[in-house]
Amino acid sequence: MTGRVFVIGGPNLGRLGRRQPEIYGDTTWSELESLCLGWSGELGLELEFLQSDVEGELVGMIHNAGDDGDGIILNAAAYTHTSVAIRDAVAAVDIPVVELHLTNPDARETFRRENLLTDVVTAGIRGFGIGGYRLALVGISAMLKAGQNSIG
Ligand code: DQA
């Protein structure tokens, strides 16, 4: 294994597949976990797949990932636009954090343009739907193999 990656999902992502499928698609969170397990296995990454609707629990998950992991793929969902606590947790870890959104929040309602994470994360992937998770895993794998906190 080349690294341990934590995929962390925020509020309402546990309802994926049933939640506004016209926007977020019909893949469920549990199906996404299976897909990510397959992709991470191909890349030689160990995967932890976590989700919570609770802000404080997400802060704890980010801390734990910072202590025990090598990279984080974070879809903070609605907390992206509101949570100083999650921003501070991301800023406090020193492993790469990829911010991921299934949709492109900038192309949606104006309140989604507020983003408290963008300047504290390592990289971002948005608008690729479920396939974005594969891109994020490939990106983190490349970073870890290169032994650095960014590609390049
Ligand atoms: C989201 C975008 C957010 O604006 C929204 O609140 C979500 C999902 C996405 O993956 O596109 O819950 O993070």
Short mmCIF file of N, CA, C and O in Angstrom, two decimals, residues 24-146:
data_model
loop_
_atom_site.label_atom_id
_atom_site.label_comp_id
_atom_site.label_asym_id
_atom_site.label_seq_id
_atom_site.Cartn_x
_atom_site.Cartn_y
_atom_site.Cartn_z
N TYR A 24 -27.66 15.16 -8.56
CA TYR A 24 -26.53 14.43 -7.98
C TYR A 24 -26.36 13.01 -8.54
O TYR A 24 -25.41 12.32 -8.15
N GLY A 25 -27.28 12.58 -9.43
CA GLY A 25 -27.15 11.24 -10.02
C GLY A 25 -27.83 10.18 -9.18
O GLY A 25 -28.37 10.46 -8.11
N ASP A 26 -27.82 8.94 -9.67
CA ASP A 26 -28.56 7.89 -8.97
C ASP A 26 -27.67 6.85 -8.30
O ASP A 26 -28.13 5.83 -7.82
N THR A 27 -26.37 7.12 -8.24
CA THR A 27 -25.46 6.23 -7.49
C THR A 27 -25.63 6.51 -6.00
O THR A 27 -25.62 7.68 -5.58
N THR A 28 -25.80 5.47 -5.20
CA THR A 28 -25.95 5.67 -3.75
C THR A 28 -24.58 5.83 -3.10
O THR A 28 -23.54 5.49 -3.68
N TRP A 29 -24.58 6.32 -1.86
CA TRP A 29 -23.33 6.50 -1.11
C TRP A 29 -22.63 5.16 -0.93
O TRP A 29 -21.43 5.05 -1.04
N SER A 30 -23.45 4.12 -0.68
CA SER A 30 -22.84 2.80 -0.49
C SER A 30 -22.27 2.24 -1.80
O SER A 30 -21.21 1.60 -1.81
N GLU A 31 -22.95 2.51 -2.92
CA GLU A 31 -22.38 2.12 -4.23
C GLU A 31 -21.10 2.91 -4.50
O GLU A 31 -20.13 2.36 -5.05
N LEU A 32 -21.09 4.18 -4.09
CA LEU A 32 -19.87 4.98 -4.28
C LEU A 32 -18.72 4.40 -3.47
O LEU A 32 -17.58 4.36 -3.93
N GLU A 33 -19.03 3.92 -2.26
CA GLU A 33 -17.98 3.31 -1.44
C GLU A 33 -17.37 2.11 -2.17
O GLU A 33 -16.14 1.96 -2.22
N SER A 34 -18.24 1.26 -2.75
CA SER A 34 -17.72 0.08 -3.49
C SER A 34 -16.84 0.52 -4.65
O SER A 34 -15.77 -0.06 -4.89
N LEU A 35 -17.30 1.55 -5.38
CA LEU A 35 -16.50 2.04 -6.52
C LEU A 35 -15.15 2.55 -6.03
O LEU A 35 -14.09 2.23 -6.61
N CYS A 36 -15.16 3.33 -4.95
CA CYS A 36 -13.91 3.90 -4.43
C CYS A 36 -12.97 2.81 -3.92
O CYS A 36 -11.75 2.92 -4.09
N LEU A 37 -13.56 1.76 -3.32
CA LEU A 37 -12.72 0.64 -2.86
C LEU A 37 -12.00 0.01 -4.04
O LEU A 37 -10.81 -0.31 -3.97
N GLY A 38 -12.72 -0.17 -5.16
CA GLY A 38 -12.12 -0.75 -6.36
C GLY A 38 -11.02 0.15 -6.91
O GLY A 38 -9.90 -0.30 -7.19
N TRP A 39 -11.32 1.45 -7.03
CA TRP A 39 -10.34 2.38 -7.60
C TRP A 39 -9.11 2.49 -6.70
O TRP A 39 -7.98 2.52 -7.18
N SER A 40 -9.33 2.56 -5.38
CA SER A 40 -8.19 2.70 -4.48
C SER A 40 -7.34 1.43 -4.49
O SER A 40 -6.11 1.50 -4.44
N GLY A 41 -8.01 0.27 -4.60
CA GLY A 41 -7.27 -0.98 -4.68
C GLY A 41 -6.36 -1.00 -5.90
O GLY A 41 -5.18 -1.39 -5.81
N GLU A 42 -6.88 -0.55 -7.06
CA GLU A 42 -6.06 -0.50 -8.28
C GLU A 42 -4.84 0.39 -8.09
O GLU A 42 -3.78 0.18 -8.69
N LEU A 43 -5.00 1.43 -7.27
CA LEU A 43 -3.91 2.40 -7.07
C LEU A 43 -3.01 2.03 -5.90
O LEU A 43 -2.04 2.74 -5.62
N GLY A 44 -3.35 0.93 -5.21
CA GLY A 44 -2.55 0.52 -4.06
C GLY A 44 -2.78 1.39 -2.84
O GLY A 44 -1.91 1.52 -1.99
N LEU A 45 -3.96 2.01 -2.76
CA LEU A 45 -4.28 2.87 -1.61
C LEU A 45 -5.22 2.14 -0.67
O LEU A 45 -6.12 1.41 -1.11
N GLU A 46 -5.03 2.36 0.62
CA GLU A 46 -5.98 1.86 1.61
C GLU A 46 -7.04 2.95 1.79
O GLU A 46 -6.71 4.14 1.79
N LEU A 47 -8.30 2.53 1.93
CA LEU A 47 -9.40 3.51 1.94
C LEU A 47 -10.18 3.46 3.24
O LEU A 47 -10.52 2.39 3.74
N GLU A 48 -10.47 4.64 3.79
CA GLU A 48 -11.46 4.78 4.86
C GLU A 48 -12.58 5.64 4.30
O GLU A 48 -12.31 6.73 3.78
N PHE A 49 -13.80 5.17 4.41
CA PHE A 49 -14.92 5.85 3.75
C PHE A 49 -15.93 6.27 4.83
O PHE A 49 -16.54 5.42 5.48
N LEU A 50 -16.09 7.57 5.05
CA LEU A 50 -16.85 8.07 6.19
C LEU A 50 -17.84 9.14 5.76
O LEU A 50 -17.58 9.90 4.81
N GLN A 51 -18.93 9.22 6.48
CA GLN A 51 -19.92 10.28 6.19
C GLN A 51 -20.62 10.67 7.48
O GLN A 51 -20.87 9.83 8.36
N SER A 52 -20.90 11.96 7.62
CA SER A 52 -21.72 12.42 8.75
C SER A 52 -22.50 13.65 8.32
O SER A 52 -22.05 14.45 7.49
N ASP A 53 -23.67 13.81 8.95
CA ASP A 53 -24.47 15.03 8.76
C ASP A 53 -24.14 16.06 9.83
O ASP A 53 -24.68 17.16 9.81
N VAL A 54 -23.23 15.71 10.77
CA VAL A 54 -22.99 16.53 11.96
C VAL A 54 -21.63 17.24 11.86
O VAL A 54 -20.59 16.59 11.70
N GLU A 55 -21.66 18.55 11.97
CA GLU A 55 -20.44 19.36 11.77
C GLU A 55 -19.28 18.91 12.68
O GLU A 55 -18.16 18.70 12.22
N GLY A 56 -19.57 18.75 14.00
CA GLY A 56 -18.51 18.38 14.94
C GLY A 56 -17.93 17.02 14.64
O GLY A 56 -16.73 16.78 14.85
N GLU A 57 -18.78 16.09 14.19
CA GLU A 57 -18.25 14.76 13.84
C GLU A 57 -17.32 14.86 12.64
O GLU A 57 -16.29 14.17 12.58
N LEU A 58 -17.66 15.71 11.70
CA LEU A 58 -16.79 15.88 10.53
C LEU A 58 -15.44 16.47 10.95
O LEU A 58 -14.39 16.06 10.45
N VAL A 59 -15.48 17.42 11.90
CA VAL A 59 -14.22 17.99 12.43
C VAL A 59 -13.37 16.88 13.03
O VAL A 59 -12.17 16.78 12.75
N GLY A 60 -14.00 15.99 13.82
CA GLY A 60 -13.26 14.87 14.42
C GLY A 60 -12.70 13.93 13.37
O GLY A 60 -11.57 13.44 13.49
N MET A 61 -13.47 13.66 12.33
CA MET A 61 -12.99 12.77 11.24
C MET A 61 -11.77 13.37 10.55
O MET A 61 -10.83 12.66 10.19
N ILE A 62 -11.79 14.68 10.36
CA ILE A 62 -10.65 15.35 9.71
C ILE A 62 -9.41 15.28 10.62
O ILE A 62 -8.31 14.98 10.17
N HIS A 63 -9.62 15.51 11.92
CA HIS A 63 -8.49 15.39 12.87
C HIS A 63 -7.90 13.98 12.82
O HIS A 63 -6.68 13.80 12.75
N ASN A 64 -8.79 12.97 12.90
CA ASN A 64 -8.30 11.57 12.91
C ASN A 64 -7.56 11.25 11.63
O ASN A 64 -6.54 10.55 11.65
N ALA A 65 -8.10 11.72 10.51
CA ALA A 65 -7.44 11.47 9.23
C ALA A 65 -6.06 12.12 9.23
O ALA A 65 -5.08 11.54 8.74
N GLY A 66 -5.98 13.32 9.79
CA GLY A 66 -4.68 14.01 9.87
C GLY A 66 -3.68 13.23 10.72
O GLY A 66 -2.49 13.21 10.43
N ASP A 67 -4.20 12.54 11.77
CA ASP A 67 -3.31 11.76 12.66
C ASP A 67 -2.92 10.42 12.03
O ASP A 67 -1.79 9.97 12.19
N ASP A 68 -3.88 9.78 11.35
CA ASP A 68 -3.68 8.38 10.94
C ASP A 68 -3.60 8.17 9.43
O ASP A 68 -3.41 7.04 8.98
N GLY A 69 -3.82 9.22 8.66
CA GLY A 69 -3.91 9.04 7.21
C GLY A 69 -2.82 9.76 6.45
O GLY A 69 -2.00 10.49 7.02
N ASP A 70 -2.85 9.55 5.13
CA ASP A 70 -1.87 10.19 4.24
C ASP A 70 -2.53 11.19 3.29
O ASP A 70 -1.84 11.94 2.60
N GLY A 71 -3.86 11.18 3.23
CA GLY A 71 -4.57 12.12 2.35
C GLY A 71 -6.05 12.09 2.66
O GLY A 71 -6.56 11.12 3.23
N ILE A 72 -6.72 13.19 2.33
CA ILE A 72 -8.17 13.30 2.56
C ILE A 72 -8.83 13.75 1.26
O ILE A 72 -8.33 14.66 0.58
N ILE A 73 -9.95 13.11 0.94
CA ILE A 73 -10.84 13.61 -0.12
C ILE A 73 -12.10 14.06 0.61
O ILE A 73 -12.81 13.24 1.20
N LEU A 74 -12.34 15.36 0.62
CA LEU A 74 -13.41 15.93 1.44
C LEU A 74 -14.49 16.56 0.58
O LEU A 74 -14.21 17.50 -0.17
N ASN A 75 -15.71 16.00 0.68
CA ASN A 75 -16.88 16.71 0.15
C ASN A 75 -17.65 17.19 1.37
O ASN A 75 -18.42 16.44 1.96
N ALA A 76 -17.40 18.42 1.77
CA ALA A 76 -18.04 18.96 2.98
C ALA A 76 -19.48 19.37 2.70
O ALA A 76 -20.16 19.85 3.61
N ALA A 77 -19.93 19.19 1.45
CA ALA A 77 -21.32 19.49 1.06
C ALA A 77 -21.68 20.91 1.51
O ALA A 77 -20.89 21.83 1.33
N ALA A 78 -22.85 21.07 2.13
CA ALA A 78 -23.32 22.44 2.45
C ALA A 78 -22.39 23.16 3.41
O ALA A 78 -22.30 24.40 3.40
N TYR A 79 -21.63 22.40 4.25
CA TYR A 79 -20.72 23.05 5.20
C TYR A 79 -19.57 23.77 4.49
O TYR A 79 -18.91 24.62 5.09
N THR A 80 -19.33 23.41 3.24
CA THR A 80 -18.33 24.14 2.44
C THR A 80 -18.61 25.64 2.47
O THR A 80 -17.69 26.45 2.50
N HIS A 81 -19.90 25.96 2.46
CA HIS A 81 -20.31 27.35 2.29
C HIS A 81 -20.50 28.08 3.62
O HIS A 81 -20.76 29.29 3.62
N THR A 82 -20.42 27.34 4.74
CA THR A 82 -20.79 27.95 6.03
C THR A 82 -19.83 27.70 7.18
O THR A 82 -19.87 28.44 8.16
N SER A 83 -19.00 26.66 7.13
CA SER A 83 -18.38 26.18 8.37
C SER A 83 -16.94 26.65 8.59
O SER A 83 -15.99 26.16 7.96
N VAL A 84 -16.77 27.57 9.53
CA VAL A 84 -15.43 27.98 9.94
C VAL A 84 -14.74 26.82 10.67
O VAL A 84 -13.53 26.63 10.56
N ALA A 85 -15.53 26.02 11.40
CA ALA A 85 -14.95 24.89 12.15
C ALA A 85 -14.31 23.88 11.21
O ALA A 85 -13.21 23.37 11.48
N ILE A 86 -14.97 23.57 10.10
CA ILE A 86 -14.39 22.62 9.15
C ILE A 86 -13.19 23.25 8.44
O ILE A 86 -12.16 22.61 8.24
N ARG A 87 -13.30 24.51 8.12
CA ARG A 87 -12.14 25.20 7.53
C ARG A 87 -10.93 25.11 8.47
O ARG A 87 -9.83 24.78 8.04
N ASP A 88 -11.15 25.39 9.75
CA ASP A 88 -10.04 25.38 10.70
C ASP A 88 -9.46 23.97 10.86
O ASP A 88 -8.24 23.81 11.01
N ALA A 89 -10.33 22.95 10.81
CA ALA A 89 -9.84 21.56 10.92
C ALA A 89 -8.97 21.23 9.71
O ALA A 89 -7.90 20.61 9.86
N VAL A 90 -9.41 21.63 8.53
CA VAL A 90 -8.61 21.36 7.31
C VAL A 90 -7.27 22.07 7.41
O VAL A 90 -6.22 21.50 7.11
N ALA A 91 -7.31 23.32 7.88
CA ALA A 91 -6.05 24.09 7.97
C ALA A 91 -5.10 23.47 8.99
O ALA A 91 -3.89 23.68 8.92
N ALA A 92 -5.66 22.70 9.94
CA ALA A 92 -4.84 22.16 11.03
C ALA A 92 -4.16 20.84 10.68
O ALA A 92 -3.31 20.37 11.43
N VAL A 93 -4.55 20.19 9.58
CA VAL A 93 -3.90 18.93 9.22
C VAL A 93 -2.79 19.18 8.21
O VAL A 93 -2.88 20.12 7.41
N ASP A 94 -1.75 18.35 8.26
CA ASP A 94 -0.67 18.59 7.30
C ASP A 94 -0.49 17.42 6.33
O ASP A 94 0.63 17.06 5.97
N ILE A 95 -1.62 16.85 5.91
CA ILE A 95 -1.62 15.91 4.78
C ILE A 95 -2.44 16.56 3.67
O ILE A 95 -3.23 17.47 3.95
N PRO A 96 -2.25 16.12 2.41
CA PRO A 96 -3.01 16.75 1.33
C PRO A 96 -4.53 16.56 1.50
O PRO A 96 -4.98 15.48 1.85
N VAL A 97 -5.27 17.63 1.26
CA VAL A 97 -6.73 17.58 1.31
C VAL A 97 -7.26 18.00 -0.05
O VAL A 97 -6.98 19.11 -0.53
N VAL A 98 -7.99 17.10 -0.71
CA VAL A 98 -8.63 17.41 -1.98
C VAL A 98 -10.09 17.74 -1.70
O VAL A 98 -10.82 16.92 -1.13
N GLU A 99 -10.51 18.95 -2.06
CA GLU A 99 -11.91 19.34 -1.92
C GLU A 99 -12.66 18.85 -3.15
O GLU A 99 -12.24 19.09 -4.28
N LEU A 100 -13.73 18.12 -2.92
CA LEU A 100 -14.47 17.53 -4.05
C LEU A 100 -15.94 17.93 -3.98
O LEU A 100 -16.54 17.92 -2.91
N HIS A 101 -16.49 18.28 -5.13
CA HIS A 101 -17.94 18.47 -5.27
C HIS A 101 -18.41 17.72 -6.50
O HIS A 101 -17.76 17.77 -7.55
N LEU A 102 -19.54 17.04 -6.36
CA LEU A 102 -20.11 16.31 -7.49
C LEU A 102 -20.53 17.30 -8.59
O LEU A 102 -20.32 17.06 -9.78
N THR A 103 -21.14 18.39 -8.16
CA THR A 103 -21.57 19.43 -9.09
C THR A 103 -20.54 20.55 -9.09
O THR A 103 -19.57 20.51 -8.31
N ASN A 104 -20.77 21.54 -9.92
CA ASN A 104 -19.94 22.75 -9.87
C ASN A 104 -20.71 23.82 -9.11
O ASN A 104 -21.59 24.47 -9.69
N PRO A 105 -20.41 24.01 -7.83
CA PRO A 105 -21.21 24.94 -7.03
C PRO A 105 -21.25 26.35 -7.63
O PRO A 105 -22.26 27.05 -7.48
N ASP A 106 -20.19 26.77 -8.32
CA ASP A 106 -20.17 28.12 -8.89
C ASP A 106 -21.20 28.32 -9.99
O ASP A 106 -21.54 29.44 -10.33
N ALA A 107 -21.65 27.20 -10.57
CA ALA A 107 -22.62 27.29 -11.67
C ALA A 107 -24.06 27.16 -11.16
O ALA A 107 -24.99 27.03 -11.95
N ARG A 108 -24.23 27.19 -9.82
CA ARG A 108 -25.55 26.99 -9.24
C ARG A 108 -26.02 28.27 -8.52
O ARG A 108 -25.72 29.37 -8.98
N GLU A 109 -26.76 28.11 -7.44
CA GLU A 109 -27.27 29.30 -6.73
C GLU A 109 -26.09 30.15 -6.24
O GLU A 109 -25.03 29.62 -5.90
N THR A 110 -26.31 31.45 -6.13
CA THR A 110 -25.19 32.34 -5.77
C THR A 110 -24.64 32.02 -4.37
O THR A 110 -23.45 32.19 -4.14
N PHE A 111 -25.49 31.55 -3.44
CA PHE A 111 -24.96 31.28 -2.08
C PHE A 111 -23.91 30.17 -2.09
O PHE A 111 -23.09 30.08 -1.18
N ARG A 112 -23.91 29.33 -3.15
CA ARG A 112 -22.90 28.26 -3.22
C ARG A 112 -21.54 28.79 -3.70
O ARG A 112 -20.55 28.06 -3.73
N ARG A 113 -21.48 30.05 -4.09
CA ARG A 113 -20.18 30.62 -4.49
C ARG A 113 -19.34 30.97 -3.28
O ARG A 113 -18.12 31.15 -3.39
N GLU A 114 -19.99 31.13 -2.14
CA GLU A 114 -19.24 31.33 -0.89
C GLU A 114 -18.55 30.01 -0.57
O GLU A 114 -19.19 28.96 -0.50
N ASN A 115 -17.24 30.02 -0.44
CA ASN A 115 -16.50 28.78 -0.17
C ASN A 115 -15.43 29.07 0.88
O ASN A 115 -14.51 29.84 0.64
N LEU A 116 -15.59 28.46 2.06
CA LEU A 116 -14.66 28.73 3.16
C LEU A 116 -13.45 27.79 3.13
O LEU A 116 -12.56 27.91 3.97
N LEU A 117 -13.41 26.89 2.17
CA LEU A 117 -12.34 25.88 2.14
C LEU A 117 -11.29 26.12 1.07
O LEU A 117 -10.17 25.64 1.18
N THR A 118 -11.67 26.83 0.04
CA THR A 118 -10.87 26.82 -1.19
C THR A 118 -9.41 27.23 -0.98
O THR A 118 -8.52 26.70 -1.64
N ASP A 119 -9.14 28.13 -0.03
CA ASP A 119 -7.75 28.58 0.15
C ASP A 119 -7.00 27.79 1.22
O ASP A 119 -5.83 28.08 1.48
N VAL A 120 -7.66 26.79 1.83
CA VAL A 120 -6.92 25.96 2.79
C VAL A 120 -6.73 24.52 2.30
O VAL A 120 -6.06 23.72 2.96
N VAL A 121 -7.36 24.16 1.17
CA VAL A 121 -7.19 22.81 0.63
C VAL A 121 -6.00 22.76 -0.32
O VAL A 121 -5.49 23.79 -0.78
N THR A 122 -5.55 21.54 -0.61
CA THR A 122 -4.41 21.34 -1.51
C THR A 122 -4.84 21.43 -2.97
O THR A 122 -4.12 21.95 -3.82
N ALA A 123 -6.02 20.87 -3.26
CA ALA A 123 -6.49 20.79 -4.65
C ALA A 123 -8.01 20.66 -4.63
O ALA A 123 -8.61 20.42 -3.58
N GLY A 124 -8.62 20.83 -5.80
CA GLY A 124 -10.07 20.75 -5.86
C GLY A 124 -10.55 20.07 -7.13
O GLY A 124 -9.92 20.18 -8.19
N ILE A 125 -11.66 19.32 -7.00
CA ILE A 125 -12.29 18.66 -8.15
C ILE A 125 -13.78 18.93 -8.04
O ILE A 125 -14.38 18.69 -6.99
N ARG A 126 -14.36 19.43 -9.10
CA ARG A 126 -15.78 19.78 -9.05
C ARG A 126 -16.43 19.56 -10.40
O ARG A 126 -15.82 19.78 -11.44
N GLY A 127 -17.68 19.09 -10.36
CA GLY A 127 -18.47 19.02 -11.58
C GLY A 127 -18.33 17.74 -12.38
O GLY A 127 -18.95 17.61 -13.43
N PHE A 128 -17.58 16.77 -11.89
CA PHE A 128 -17.41 15.51 -12.63
C PHE A 128 -18.32 14.40 -12.12
O PHE A 128 -18.17 13.25 -12.53
N GLY A 129 -19.24 14.72 -11.19
CA GLY A 129 -20.10 13.69 -10.63
C GLY A 129 -19.27 12.66 -9.87
O GLY A 129 -18.20 12.95 -9.33
N ILE A 130 -19.80 11.43 -9.88
CA ILE A 130 -19.15 10.33 -9.15
C ILE A 130 -17.70 10.09 -9.64
O ILE A 130 -16.82 9.75 -8.87
N GLY A 131 -17.49 10.28 -10.95
CA GLY A 131 -16.16 10.06 -11.52
C GLY A 131 -15.10 10.95 -10.91
O GLY A 131 -13.90 10.67 -10.98
N GLY A 132 -15.52 12.05 -10.27
CA GLY A 132 -14.58 12.94 -9.61
C GLY A 132 -13.81 12.23 -8.51
O GLY A 132 -12.65 12.56 -8.23
N TYR A 133 -14.46 11.24 -7.88
CA TYR A 133 -13.76 10.50 -6.81
C TYR A 133 -12.58 9.72 -7.38
O TYR A 133 -11.54 9.59 -6.75
N ARG A 134 -12.77 9.17 -8.58
CA ARG A 134 -11.65 8.44 -9.20
C ARG A 134 -10.50 9.41 -9.51
O ARG A 134 -9.33 9.11 -9.26
N LEU A 135 -10.87 10.58 -10.06
CA LEU A 135 -9.84 11.58 -10.36
C LEU A 135 -9.10 12.00 -9.09
O LEU A 135 -7.87 12.15 -9.10
N ALA A 136 -9.85 12.17 -8.01
CA ALA A 136 -9.22 12.59 -6.75
C ALA A 136 -8.27 11.52 -6.22
O ALA A 136 -7.17 11.81 -5.74
N LEU A 137 -8.69 10.25 -6.33
CA LEU A 137 -7.83 9.15 -5.86
C LEU A 137 -6.56 9.07 -6.71
O LEU A 137 -5.46 8.88 -6.17
N VAL A 138 -6.71 9.23 -8.02
CA VAL A 138 -5.53 9.22 -8.90
C VAL A 138 -4.60 10.37 -8.53
O VAL A 138 -3.37 10.20 -8.43
N GLY A 139 -5.18 11.54 -8.28
CA GLY A 139 -4.37 12.72 -7.93
C GLY A 139 -3.63 12.53 -6.62
O GLY A 139 -2.44 12.83 -6.51
N ILE A 140 -4.33 12.02 -5.62
CA ILE A 140 -3.68 11.82 -4.31
C ILE A 140 -2.60 10.76 -4.42
O ILE A 140 -1.51 10.89 -3.85
N SER A 141 -2.88 9.70 -5.19
CA SER A 141 -1.89 8.65 -5.38
C SER A 141 -0.61 9.23 -6.00
O SER A 141 0.50 8.94 -5.56
N ALA A 142 -0.80 10.09 -7.01
CA ALA A 142 0.37 10.71 -7.66
C ALA A 142 1.14 11.58 -6.67
O ALA A 142 2.38 11.56 -6.64
N MET A 143 0.42 12.34 -5.85
CA MET A 143 1.09 13.18 -4.85
C MET A 143 1.88 12.33 -3.86
O MET A 143 3.03 12.64 -3.54
N LEU A 144 1.27 11.24 -3.39
CA LEU A 144 1.94 10.41 -2.38
C LEU A 144 3.16 9.72 -2.98
O LEU A 144 4.21 9.62 -2.34
N LYS A 145 3.02 9.27 -4.24
CA LYS A 145 4.17 8.60 -4.88
C LYS A 145 5.31 9.57 -5.06
O LYS A 145 6.48 9.23 -4.94
N ALA A 146 4.97 10.83 -5.37
CA ALA A 146 6.01 11.83 -5.57
C ALA A 146 6.53 12.35 -4.23
O ALA A 146 7.48 13.14 -4.19
#
